[in-house]
């Protein structure tokens, strides 16, 4: 078999500003060791997210020029609506500026305080939007999904038995909807099988509960069904997508992922009455129903992107690049969430640094080291993001997993960028035993990972700055907000 090549040529380029290790050590310290607070032109390879970071095609840029900016009734909306209808099969299409706006409108329309919304694993904005209504967000991943090294083709699946038990426990009237996230981002970018979608839909039908999809990475999930699930190898991608969504009642979508766009999203349903209420809310906070917080040109870019993302050459290359990175680093021993999923490689930082306690923030250490070593920006999905701080006692509680996500922006980096990445990770892996942990010096009461500041333990500090060991780590959180870096 020949090399799977990038199925595009490059017409426009953006320079990457090279930095030295000394510069990066200084920049990292200045950012309080939080890579969210770095300026992006100080980053060589930016794997913070695959959201809104795709390179758009010539066809998308061309469509942008066709964007009609009328306040009401723009033809750009109708092209967008017809594309979404055709691909997903829903009738009512409500554009939003991004995924979380669709979530807010959906959950604030259907949730009451005390309700319960199950998901395979909620993304943080999904959880926050549910909790903002007074409802409870419950994660029901299959057990295999929680063991990073365990190989299973569909680790994103929902535990169907646990779903039935939860519905029996709280009563179907307390469950306004069940949601499934494809692919399961928080659970390692892992796909959900068609069989699982079908089984969850049967449980929902039995109890008269609506079933929604968080559809951000629907195309990657559909292609993984084609590759891994019996009976789908020869099925055309649009048919797989139709079948997936045919079992459901609606979806939320961030077009910043598999819409191949830099902004955009939508909420979709077949329920006309529900859509009317949702549009009323849309007008209040997003905009008129034919633009919903987007410019006409954004609607055009999404409409083209949603078609391009289903090209099999693109998806073959996309999944091959993620697999290439995963196989190379696991080849020299780096523990990753297996098997490689759709949009990212997730390193198991707890297994990478077995000498660090979860409260020494091993994921944060790896994120800092990757930046220091090679200017690579990644994101911690562990105790920094999902651990908790008790403001009465000062006690920190760790997350169940300590992952570091390397999310590959779509159509942005080439194989030599990935080879460089492999070399950077190799360097860090080779000296992993000498790397120490971190502690918080500042954290906000909610979504602390975005603005937190950290202090390195002596092993990290000694290497970066030549400072002497500081010994045992006290539990130290300075709660006064530091001077803002983003102004
Ligand atoms: O960033 P938004 O508001 O367009 O989309 C929110 C969102 C919802 N669901 C899922 C599964 C996501 O992954 C998601 C956003 N993800 C981001 C920003 C990420 O870095 O993964």
Short mmCIF file of C-alpha atoms and ligand atoms in Angstrom, two decimals:
data_model
loop_
_atom_site.label_atom_id
_atom_site.label_comp_id
_atom_site.label_asym_id
_atom_site.label_seq_id
_atom_site.Cartn_x
_atom_site.Cartn_y
_atom_site.Cartn_z
CA UNK A 1 0.00 0.00 0.00
CA UNK A 2 1.26 3.50 -0.84
CA UNK A 3 1.61 6.41 1.59
CA UNK A 4 -1.73 8.08 2.33
CA UNK A 5 -1.00 11.64 1.21
CA UNK A 6 -2.65 14.93 2.17
CA UNK A 7 -5.46 15.09 -0.45
CA UNK A 8 -4.90 18.81 -1.12
CA UNK A 9 -2.29 21.24 -2.37
CA UNK A 10 -1.35 24.34 -0.40
CA UNK A 11 -2.25 27.69 -1.98
CA UNK A 12 -1.98 30.03 0.99
CA UNK A 13 0.55 29.70 3.81
CA UNK A 14 0.97 31.22 7.24
CA UNK A 15 4.50 31.55 8.60
CA UNK A 16 5.37 29.86 11.87
CA UNK A 17 7.59 32.02 14.09
CA UNK A 18 10.47 29.95 15.43
CA UNK A 19 11.38 30.40 19.11
CA UNK A 20 14.30 29.21 21.22
CA UNK A 21 13.99 27.10 24.32
CA UNK A 22 15.15 30.07 26.46
CA UNK A 23 12.43 32.28 24.99
CA UNK A 24 9.83 29.60 25.63
CA UNK A 25 10.95 29.14 29.25
CA UNK A 26 10.47 32.87 29.78
CA UNK A 27 7.10 32.99 27.97
CA UNK A 28 5.82 29.98 29.90
CA UNK A 29 6.77 31.49 33.24
CA UNK A 30 5.17 34.80 32.25
CA UNK A 31 1.93 32.94 31.39
CA UNK A 32 1.83 31.39 34.88
CA UNK A 33 2.59 28.05 33.16
CA UNK A 34 -0.90 28.09 31.66
CA UNK A 35 -0.64 27.56 27.90
CA UNK A 36 -4.10 29.10 27.37
CA UNK A 37 -2.42 32.39 28.30
CA UNK A 38 0.33 32.20 25.67
CA UNK A 39 0.11 34.33 22.56
CA UNK A 40 -0.50 31.98 19.66
CA UNK A 41 2.38 33.42 17.59
CA UNK A 42 4.70 32.13 20.33
CA UNK A 43 3.51 28.58 19.54
CA UNK A 44 5.15 26.43 16.81
CA UNK A 45 2.62 23.61 16.52
CA UNK A 46 -0.75 24.47 18.03
CA UNK A 47 -2.69 21.39 19.11
CA UNK A 48 -4.76 23.17 21.76
CA UNK A 49 -7.93 22.39 19.84
CA UNK A 50 -9.38 21.20 16.55
CA UNK A 51 -12.24 23.67 17.02
CA UNK A 52 -12.45 26.59 14.60
CA UNK A 53 -8.86 25.98 13.51
CA UNK A 54 -9.44 24.21 10.17
CA UNK A 55 -7.92 25.49 6.94
CA UNK A 56 -10.79 26.33 4.62
CA UNK A 57 -10.80 25.24 1.00
CA UNK A 58 -10.76 27.44 -2.10
CA UNK A 59 -14.43 26.45 -2.57
CA UNK A 60 -15.26 27.71 0.94
CA UNK A 61 -13.45 31.01 0.39
CA UNK A 62 -15.26 31.33 -2.95
CA UNK A 63 -18.62 30.71 -1.23
CA UNK A 64 -17.76 33.38 1.34
CA UNK A 65 -17.72 35.96 -1.46
CA UNK A 66 -21.27 34.85 -2.34
CA UNK A 67 -22.49 35.48 1.24
CA UNK A 68 -25.64 37.58 1.31
CA UNK A 69 -25.80 39.75 4.41
CA UNK A 70 -29.52 40.52 4.41
CA UNK A 71 -30.96 40.63 7.91
CA UNK A 72 -33.91 38.43 6.92
CA UNK A 73 -34.41 35.77 4.25
CA UNK A 74 -30.84 35.59 2.98
CA UNK A 75 -30.26 32.99 0.23
CA UNK A 76 -27.12 32.01 2.18
CA UNK A 77 -29.40 30.77 4.97
CA UNK A 78 -31.47 28.71 2.55
CA UNK A 79 -28.35 27.09 1.08
CA UNK A 80 -27.17 26.33 4.63
CA UNK A 81 -30.58 25.00 5.72
CA UNK A 82 -30.98 22.77 2.65
CA UNK A 83 -27.49 21.30 3.09
CA UNK A 84 -28.10 20.52 6.77
CA UNK A 85 -31.51 19.02 5.95
CA UNK A 86 -30.03 16.85 3.23
CA UNK A 87 -27.10 15.56 5.31
CA UNK A 88 -28.77 15.11 8.70
CA UNK A 89 -32.40 14.56 7.70
CA UNK A 90 -33.98 16.99 10.20
CA UNK A 91 -36.65 19.49 9.16
CA UNK A 92 -36.19 22.41 11.57
CA UNK A 93 -32.73 23.99 11.27
CA UNK A 94 -31.73 26.80 13.63
CA UNK A 95 -28.35 28.45 12.96
CA UNK A 96 -26.24 29.51 15.96
CA UNK A 97 -22.85 31.18 16.27
CA UNK A 98 -21.29 28.00 17.70
CA UNK A 99 -22.13 24.73 19.46
CA UNK A 100 -22.62 26.07 22.96
CA UNK A 101 -25.26 28.55 21.77
CA UNK A 102 -27.27 25.63 20.35
CA UNK A 103 -26.82 23.83 23.69
CA UNK A 104 -27.98 26.82 25.70
CA UNK A 105 -31.11 27.25 23.57
CA UNK A 106 -31.96 23.54 23.64
CA UNK A 107 -31.41 22.96 27.36
CA UNK A 108 -33.01 26.16 28.55
CA UNK A 109 -36.09 25.23 26.48
CA UNK A 110 -36.48 21.61 27.62
CA UNK A 111 -34.85 21.31 31.09
CA UNK A 112 -36.44 22.02 34.49
CA UNK A 113 -34.61 22.13 37.83
CA UNK A 114 -34.23 18.56 39.12
CA UNK A 115 -34.20 17.00 35.63
CA UNK A 116 -31.47 14.58 34.57
CA UNK A 117 -29.70 14.53 31.19
CA UNK A 118 -27.61 11.43 30.46
CA UNK A 119 -24.81 11.40 27.86
CA UNK A 120 -21.96 9.01 27.04
CA UNK A 121 -19.73 11.84 28.33
CA UNK A 122 -20.78 15.47 28.41
CA UNK A 123 -18.40 18.03 26.96
CA UNK A 124 -17.72 20.82 29.48
CA UNK A 125 -19.99 23.42 27.79
CA UNK A 126 -22.79 20.84 27.47
CA UNK A 127 -22.54 20.00 31.16
CA UNK A 128 -22.37 23.68 32.13
CA UNK A 129 -25.43 24.58 30.03
CA UNK A 130 -27.45 21.74 31.56
CA UNK A 131 -26.38 22.62 35.09
CA UNK A 132 -27.21 26.29 34.47
CA UNK A 133 -30.90 25.24 34.17
CA UNK A 134 -30.80 23.41 37.53
CA UNK A 135 -30.78 20.00 35.84
CA UNK A 136 -28.14 17.32 36.44
CA UNK A 137 -25.73 16.11 33.71
CA UNK A 138 -24.84 12.42 34.08
CA UNK A 139 -22.04 10.62 32.22
CA UNK A 140 -22.68 6.98 31.32
CA UNK A 141 -19.65 5.74 29.34
CA UNK A 142 -19.05 2.01 28.98
CA UNK A 143 -16.51 0.67 31.51
CA UNK A 144 -13.91 0.06 28.74
CA UNK A 145 -14.05 3.78 27.93
CA UNK A 146 -12.44 4.59 31.27
CA UNK A 147 -9.33 2.42 30.82
CA UNK A 148 -6.92 4.32 28.53
CA UNK A 149 -4.84 1.28 27.49
CA UNK A 150 -7.84 -0.96 26.78
CA UNK A 151 -8.38 -1.55 23.06
CA UNK A 152 -12.05 -1.53 21.99
CA UNK A 153 -13.35 -0.33 18.61
CA UNK A 154 -16.14 1.81 20.09
CA UNK A 155 -14.97 3.11 23.43
CA UNK A 156 -17.30 6.10 23.00
CA UNK A 157 -20.38 3.90 23.48
CA UNK A 158 -22.96 4.65 26.16
CA UNK A 159 -23.62 2.02 28.85
CA UNK A 160 -27.16 1.09 27.80
CA UNK A 161 -27.89 -0.92 30.94
CA UNK A 162 -26.82 1.99 33.14
CA UNK A 163 -29.09 4.24 31.07
CA UNK A 164 -32.11 1.99 31.72
CA UNK A 165 -31.25 1.85 35.43
CA UNK A 166 -30.95 5.64 35.64
CA UNK A 167 -34.31 6.16 33.92
CA UNK A 168 -35.92 3.63 36.29
CA UNK A 169 -34.33 5.38 39.29
CA UNK A 170 -35.30 8.99 38.49
CA UNK A 171 -38.43 8.31 36.40
CA UNK A 172 -38.75 9.00 32.64
CA UNK A 173 -40.64 12.24 33.34
CA UNK A 174 -37.42 13.66 34.87
CA UNK A 175 -35.37 12.92 31.72
CA UNK A 176 -36.20 15.53 29.06
CA UNK A 177 -33.73 14.01 26.64
CA UNK A 178 -30.84 11.59 26.30
CA UNK A 179 -27.77 12.80 24.43
CA UNK A 180 -24.88 10.96 22.80
CA UNK A 181 -21.66 12.73 21.79
CA UNK A 182 -19.99 11.67 18.54
CA UNK A 183 -17.14 11.18 18.78
CA UNK A 184 -16.81 11.13 22.55
CA UNK A 185 -14.37 14.03 22.93
CA UNK A 186 -13.90 14.04 26.71
CA UNK A 187 -13.58 10.24 26.61
CA UNK A 188 -10.62 10.25 24.19
CA UNK A 189 -12.15 11.14 20.81
CA UNK A 190 -13.57 7.63 20.68
CA UNK A 191 -16.40 6.67 18.29
CA UNK A 192 -19.89 5.41 19.06
CA UNK A 193 -21.11 2.37 17.10
CA UNK A 194 -24.30 2.28 15.06
CA UNK A 195 -25.44 -0.65 17.23
CA UNK A 196 -25.05 1.51 20.34
CA UNK A 197 -26.94 4.44 18.78
CA UNK A 198 -29.72 2.01 17.83
CA UNK A 199 -29.84 0.47 21.33
CA UNK A 200 -29.96 3.88 23.06
CA UNK A 201 -32.72 4.96 20.69
CA UNK A 202 -34.76 1.85 21.57
CA UNK A 203 -34.49 2.65 25.29
CA UNK A 204 -35.58 6.24 24.59
CA UNK A 205 -38.54 5.12 22.44
CA UNK A 206 -39.70 2.68 25.14
CA UNK A 207 -39.87 5.54 27.65
CA UNK A 208 -41.04 8.28 25.27
CA UNK A 209 -37.83 10.28 25.81
CA UNK A 210 -36.24 12.39 23.05
CA UNK A 211 -32.81 11.32 21.81
CA UNK A 212 -30.29 13.95 20.65
CA UNK A 213 -26.80 13.81 19.19
CA UNK A 214 -23.97 16.20 20.02
CA UNK A 215 -22.84 16.02 16.41
CA UNK A 216 -19.55 17.99 16.43
CA UNK A 217 -17.45 15.20 14.91
CA UNK A 218 -20.20 13.27 13.09
CA UNK A 219 -18.16 12.64 9.92
CA UNK A 220 -15.17 11.20 11.79
CA UNK A 221 -17.56 8.99 13.77
CA UNK A 222 -19.33 7.85 10.58
CA UNK A 223 -16.01 6.96 8.94
CA UNK A 224 -14.91 4.99 12.02
CA UNK A 225 -18.22 3.06 11.78
CA UNK A 226 -17.35 2.29 8.16
CA UNK A 227 -13.86 1.11 9.13
CA UNK A 228 -14.69 -0.78 12.31
CA UNK A 229 -18.31 -1.95 12.39
CA UNK A 230 -19.46 -5.12 10.69
CA UNK A 231 -21.74 -4.50 7.72
CA UNK A 232 -20.68 -0.91 6.90
CA UNK A 233 -17.44 -1.36 4.92
CA UNK A 234 -19.18 -0.78 1.59
CA UNK A 235 -21.82 1.70 2.74
CA UNK A 236 -21.57 5.24 1.30
CA UNK A 237 -20.79 7.79 4.02
CA UNK A 238 -23.99 9.85 3.49
CA UNK A 239 -26.03 6.67 4.10
CA UNK A 240 -24.17 5.96 7.34
CA UNK A 241 -24.80 9.55 8.49
CA UNK A 242 -28.49 9.27 7.58
CA UNK A 243 -28.84 6.06 9.51
CA UNK A 244 -27.06 7.51 12.59
CA UNK A 245 -29.32 10.55 12.75
CA UNK A 246 -32.43 8.63 11.64
CA UNK A 247 -32.54 6.99 15.08
CA UNK A 248 -32.65 10.36 16.81
CA UNK A 249 -34.92 13.36 17.35
CA UNK A 250 -32.45 16.18 16.91
CA UNK A 251 -28.90 17.40 17.31
CA UNK A 252 -26.66 20.22 18.40
CA UNK A 253 -23.67 20.96 16.21
CA UNK A 254 -20.50 23.01 16.40
CA UNK A 255 -19.53 23.61 12.76
CA UNK A 256 -16.08 24.59 14.08
CA UNK A 257 -15.21 20.89 14.02
CA UNK A 258 -16.66 18.74 11.23
CA UNK A 259 -18.20 21.79 9.54
CA UNK A 260 -14.62 22.67 8.49
CA UNK A 261 -15.42 26.28 9.36
CA UNK A 262 -13.88 28.83 11.71
CA UNK A 263 -17.21 29.69 13.33
CA UNK A 264 -20.80 28.42 13.25
CA UNK A 265 -23.20 25.83 14.54
CA UNK A 266 -26.83 24.81 14.59
CA UNK A 267 -29.65 23.18 16.48
CA UNK A 268 -31.90 20.75 14.59
CA UNK A 269 -35.14 18.91 15.33
CA UNK A 270 -38.27 17.59 13.64
CA UNK A 271 -40.53 19.06 16.32
CA UNK A 272 -42.16 22.18 14.90
CA UNK A 273 -43.57 23.40 18.22
CA UNK A 274 -40.28 23.00 20.04
CA UNK A 275 -38.46 24.76 17.19
CA UNK A 276 -40.85 27.71 17.51
CA UNK A 277 -39.95 28.15 21.19
CA UNK A 278 -36.27 27.75 20.38
CA UNK A 279 -36.45 30.38 17.64
CA UNK A 280 -38.03 32.83 20.10
CA UNK A 281 -35.03 32.39 22.34
CA UNK A 282 -32.69 32.58 19.34
CA UNK A 283 -34.06 36.01 18.44
CA UNK A 284 -33.44 37.17 22.00
CA UNK A 285 -29.73 36.30 22.14
CA UNK A 286 -28.39 35.14 18.77
CA UNK A 287 -30.30 36.87 16.01
CA UNK A 288 -33.06 36.50 13.44
CA UNK A 289 -33.76 32.84 12.52
CA UNK A 290 -32.21 33.17 9.06
CA UNK A 291 -28.77 34.07 10.41
CA UNK A 292 -28.70 33.15 14.12
CA UNK A 293 -25.56 35.00 15.19
CA UNK A 294 -23.67 34.32 11.96
CA UNK A 295 -22.84 36.42 8.94
CA UNK A 296 -24.29 35.20 5.63
CA UNK A 297 -20.72 34.40 4.54
CA UNK A 298 -20.25 32.09 7.55
CA UNK A 299 -23.42 30.17 6.60
CA UNK A 300 -21.98 29.70 3.10
CA UNK A 301 -18.64 28.42 4.43
CA UNK A 302 -20.39 25.91 6.68
CA UNK A 303 -22.68 24.69 3.89
CA UNK A 304 -19.65 23.91 1.71
CA UNK A 305 -17.61 22.49 4.63
CA UNK A 306 -20.34 20.03 5.62
CA UNK A 307 -20.17 18.48 2.16
CA UNK A 308 -16.36 18.47 1.94
CA UNK A 309 -16.00 16.76 5.31
CA UNK A 310 -17.79 13.69 3.93
CA UNK A 311 -15.25 13.13 1.13
CA UNK A 312 -13.72 9.75 1.83
CA UNK A 313 -10.23 10.78 0.63
CA UNK A 314 -10.28 13.54 3.21
CA UNK A 315 -11.47 11.27 6.02
CA UNK A 316 -8.98 8.56 5.11
CA UNK A 317 -6.13 11.10 5.33
CA UNK A 318 -7.57 12.68 8.48
CA UNK A 319 -7.78 9.43 10.43
CA UNK A 320 -4.44 8.22 9.01
CA UNK A 321 -2.67 11.34 10.37
CA UNK A 322 -4.12 10.84 13.85
CA UNK A 323 -3.22 7.12 13.74
CA UNK A 324 0.30 7.92 12.44
CA UNK A 325 0.99 10.14 15.44
CA UNK A 326 -0.52 7.62 17.89
CA UNK A 327 1.33 4.62 16.49
CA UNK A 328 4.70 6.39 16.39
CA UNK A 329 4.63 7.61 19.96
CA UNK A 330 3.13 4.43 21.40
CA UNK A 331 5.85 2.61 19.41
CA UNK A 332 8.51 3.92 21.80
CA UNK A 333 6.35 3.37 24.86
CA UNK A 334 4.25 6.50 25.37
CA UNK A 335 0.96 5.44 26.98
CA UNK A 336 -1.98 6.74 24.96
CA UNK A 337 -5.73 6.21 24.90
CA UNK A 338 -6.02 3.20 22.62
CA UNK A 339 -6.93 2.84 19.86
CA UNK A 340 -6.30 6.27 18.25
CA UNK A 341 -9.67 7.97 17.67
CA UNK A 342 -10.94 10.67 15.34
CA UNK A 343 -9.43 14.08 15.98
CA UNK A 344 -6.73 13.77 18.59
CA UNK A 345 -4.24 11.61 20.44
CA UNK A 346 -4.71 11.56 24.20
CA UNK A 347 -1.59 10.80 26.23
CA UNK A 348 -2.17 9.12 29.60
CA UNK A 349 -0.10 11.51 31.74
CA UNK A 350 -0.64 9.44 34.92
CA UNK A 351 1.11 6.48 33.24
CA UNK A 352 3.68 8.79 31.57
CA UNK A 353 4.73 10.13 35.02
CA UNK A 354 3.98 7.28 37.46
CA UNK A 355 6.13 9.03 40.10
CA UNK A 356 3.71 12.00 40.24
CA UNK A 357 0.59 12.06 42.38
CA UNK A 358 -2.56 13.25 40.51
CA UNK A 359 -2.57 16.32 42.78
CA UNK A 360 0.90 17.18 41.45
CA UNK A 361 -0.93 17.70 38.14
CA UNK A 362 0.96 15.30 35.83
CA UNK A 363 -1.03 16.44 32.78
CA UNK A 364 -0.08 20.06 33.44
CA UNK A 365 3.58 18.95 33.66
CA UNK A 366 3.43 17.23 30.30
CA UNK A 367 1.70 20.22 28.68
CA UNK A 368 4.45 22.54 30.02
CA UNK A 369 7.26 20.19 28.94
CA UNK A 370 5.93 19.84 25.38
CA UNK A 371 5.87 23.60 25.03
CA UNK A 372 9.30 24.03 26.54
CA UNK A 373 10.87 21.26 24.45
CA UNK A 374 9.37 22.08 21.07
CA UNK A 375 6.88 24.96 21.21
CA UNK A 376 4.00 22.47 21.03
CA UNK A 377 0.75 23.58 22.65
CA UNK A 378 -1.55 20.83 23.93
CA UNK A 379 -4.34 20.78 26.51
CA UNK A 380 -4.67 19.07 29.89
CA UNK A 381 -7.84 17.03 30.35
CA UNK A 382 -7.35 15.84 33.89
CA UNK A 383 -7.28 17.28 37.39
CA UNK A 384 -6.71 20.86 36.21
CA UNK A 385 -9.82 20.71 34.01
CA UNK A 386 -12.07 18.33 35.94
CA UNK A 387 -10.68 18.13 39.49
CA UNK A 388 -12.41 20.11 42.21
CA UNK A 389 -11.34 22.56 44.90
CA UNK A 390 -13.24 22.76 48.19
CA UNK A 391 -13.26 26.48 49.03
CA UNK A 392 -14.01 25.80 52.73
CA UNK A 393 -11.26 23.30 53.44
CA UNK A 394 -8.87 24.00 50.54
CA UNK A 395 -8.92 20.30 49.67
CA UNK A 396 -8.24 19.39 46.05
CA UNK A 397 -9.87 16.32 44.51
CA UNK A 398 -8.33 14.66 41.46
CA UNK A 399 -10.07 13.72 38.22
CA UNK A 400 -10.59 10.05 37.29
CA UNK A 401 -8.11 10.31 34.38
CA UNK A 402 -5.04 12.45 33.69
CA UNK A 403 -5.01 12.98 29.93
CA UNK A 404 -3.19 15.40 27.64
CA UNK A 405 -4.91 15.96 24.31
CA UNK A 406 -3.00 16.63 21.11
CA UNK A 407 -5.86 17.79 18.85
CA UNK A 408 -4.99 18.02 15.17
CA UNK A 409 -6.53 21.02 13.37
CA UNK A 410 -8.12 19.90 10.08
CA UNK A 411 -6.01 20.27 6.89
CA UNK A 412 -3.45 22.50 8.67
CA UNK A 413 -0.31 20.47 9.42
CA UNK A 414 1.66 18.17 7.14
CA UNK A 415 3.43 14.90 7.85
CA UNK A 416 6.73 16.65 8.63
CA UNK A 417 4.98 18.67 11.34
CA UNK A 418 3.78 15.39 12.81
CA UNK A 419 7.30 13.90 12.53
CA UNK A 420 8.64 16.91 14.45
CA UNK A 421 5.95 16.35 17.06
CA UNK A 422 7.00 12.73 17.46
CA UNK A 423 10.61 13.88 18.03
CA UNK A 424 9.54 16.42 20.67
CA UNK A 425 7.48 13.82 22.54
CA UNK A 426 10.40 11.36 22.31
CA UNK A 427 12.76 13.88 23.98
CA UNK A 428 10.32 14.45 26.84
CA UNK A 429 9.70 10.71 27.19
CA UNK A 430 13.45 10.01 27.48
CA UNK A 431 13.83 12.29 30.49
CA UNK A 432 10.42 11.73 32.07
CA UNK A 433 11.83 10.47 35.39
CA UNK A 434 13.48 13.83 36.06
CA UNK A 435 10.30 15.84 35.52
CA UNK A 436 8.33 17.17 38.48
CA UNK A 437 4.81 18.39 39.11
CA UNK A 438 2.92 21.63 39.56
CA UNK A 439 0.53 23.25 42.00
CA UNK A 440 -2.08 25.97 41.59
CA UNK A 441 -1.21 29.50 42.67
CA UNK A 442 -4.52 30.86 41.43
CA UNK A 443 -7.78 29.32 40.32
CA UNK A 444 -11.20 30.77 39.46
CA UNK A 445 -14.33 29.21 41.03
CA UNK A 446 -15.57 27.86 37.66
CA UNK A 447 -13.86 26.55 34.50
CA UNK A 448 -10.55 27.09 36.28
CA UNK A 449 -8.33 25.63 33.55
CA UNK A 450 -8.71 28.67 31.30
CA UNK A 451 -7.28 31.23 33.71
CA UNK A 452 -5.40 29.28 36.40
CA UNK A 453 -1.79 30.05 37.28
CA UNK A 454 0.67 27.43 38.43
CA UNK A 455 3.96 27.06 40.20
CA UNK A 456 6.38 24.29 39.30
CA UNK A 457 7.73 21.88 41.87
CA UNK A 458 11.48 21.89 42.36
CA UNK A 459 12.32 19.32 39.71
CA UNK A 460 10.69 21.38 36.95
CA UNK A 461 11.92 24.70 38.32
CA UNK A 462 15.47 23.42 38.75
CA UNK A 463 15.74 22.47 35.10
CA UNK A 464 14.08 25.56 33.71
CA UNK A 465 15.58 28.25 35.88
CA UNK A 466 18.32 26.56 37.85
CA UNK A 467 16.44 27.38 41.04
CA UNK A 468 17.08 25.25 44.11
CA UNK A 469 14.72 22.52 45.33
CA UNK A 470 11.82 23.85 47.35
CA UNK A 471 11.09 20.56 49.10
CA UNK A 472 7.62 19.37 50.05
CA UNK A 473 4.66 20.98 48.32
CA UNK A 474 2.23 22.72 50.64
CA UNK A 475 -1.41 22.91 49.46
CA UNK A 476 -1.21 26.45 48.24
CA UNK A 477 -3.88 28.28 46.32
CA UNK A 478 -3.68 32.04 46.22
CA UNK A 479 -7.20 33.07 45.39
CA UNK A 480 -6.56 36.74 44.59
CA UNK A 481 -6.79 37.11 40.81
CA UNK A 482 -3.37 37.85 39.33
CA UNK A 483 -2.83 40.71 36.89
CA UNK A 484 -4.68 39.77 33.74
CA UNK A 485 -2.51 38.67 30.83
CA UNK A 486 -5.32 38.87 28.27
CA UNK A 487 -6.22 42.56 28.12
O1 LIG B 1 -16.91 25.35 21.02
P1 LIG B 1 -18.36 25.28 20.59
O2 LIG B 1 -19.25 26.10 21.43
O3 LIG B 1 -18.55 25.53 19.14
O4 LIG B 1 -18.81 23.73 20.79
C1 LIG B 1 -18.94 23.17 22.05
C2 LIG B 1 -18.68 21.69 22.03
C3 LIG B 1 -19.73 20.84 22.20
N1 LIG B 1 -19.55 19.49 22.19
C4 LIG B 1 -18.34 18.93 22.01
C5 LIG B 1 -18.22 17.46 21.97
C6 LIG B 1 -17.23 19.73 21.84
O5 LIG B 1 -16.04 19.17 21.64
C7 LIG B 1 -17.37 21.17 21.87
C8 LIG B 1 -16.26 22.04 21.77
N2 LIG B 1 -15.03 21.57 21.82
C9 LIG B 1 -13.90 22.24 21.93
C10 LIG B 1 -13.81 23.71 22.01
C11 LIG B 1 -12.68 21.44 22.00
O6 LIG B 1 -11.57 22.03 22.08
O7 LIG B 1 -12.78 20.21 21.96
#
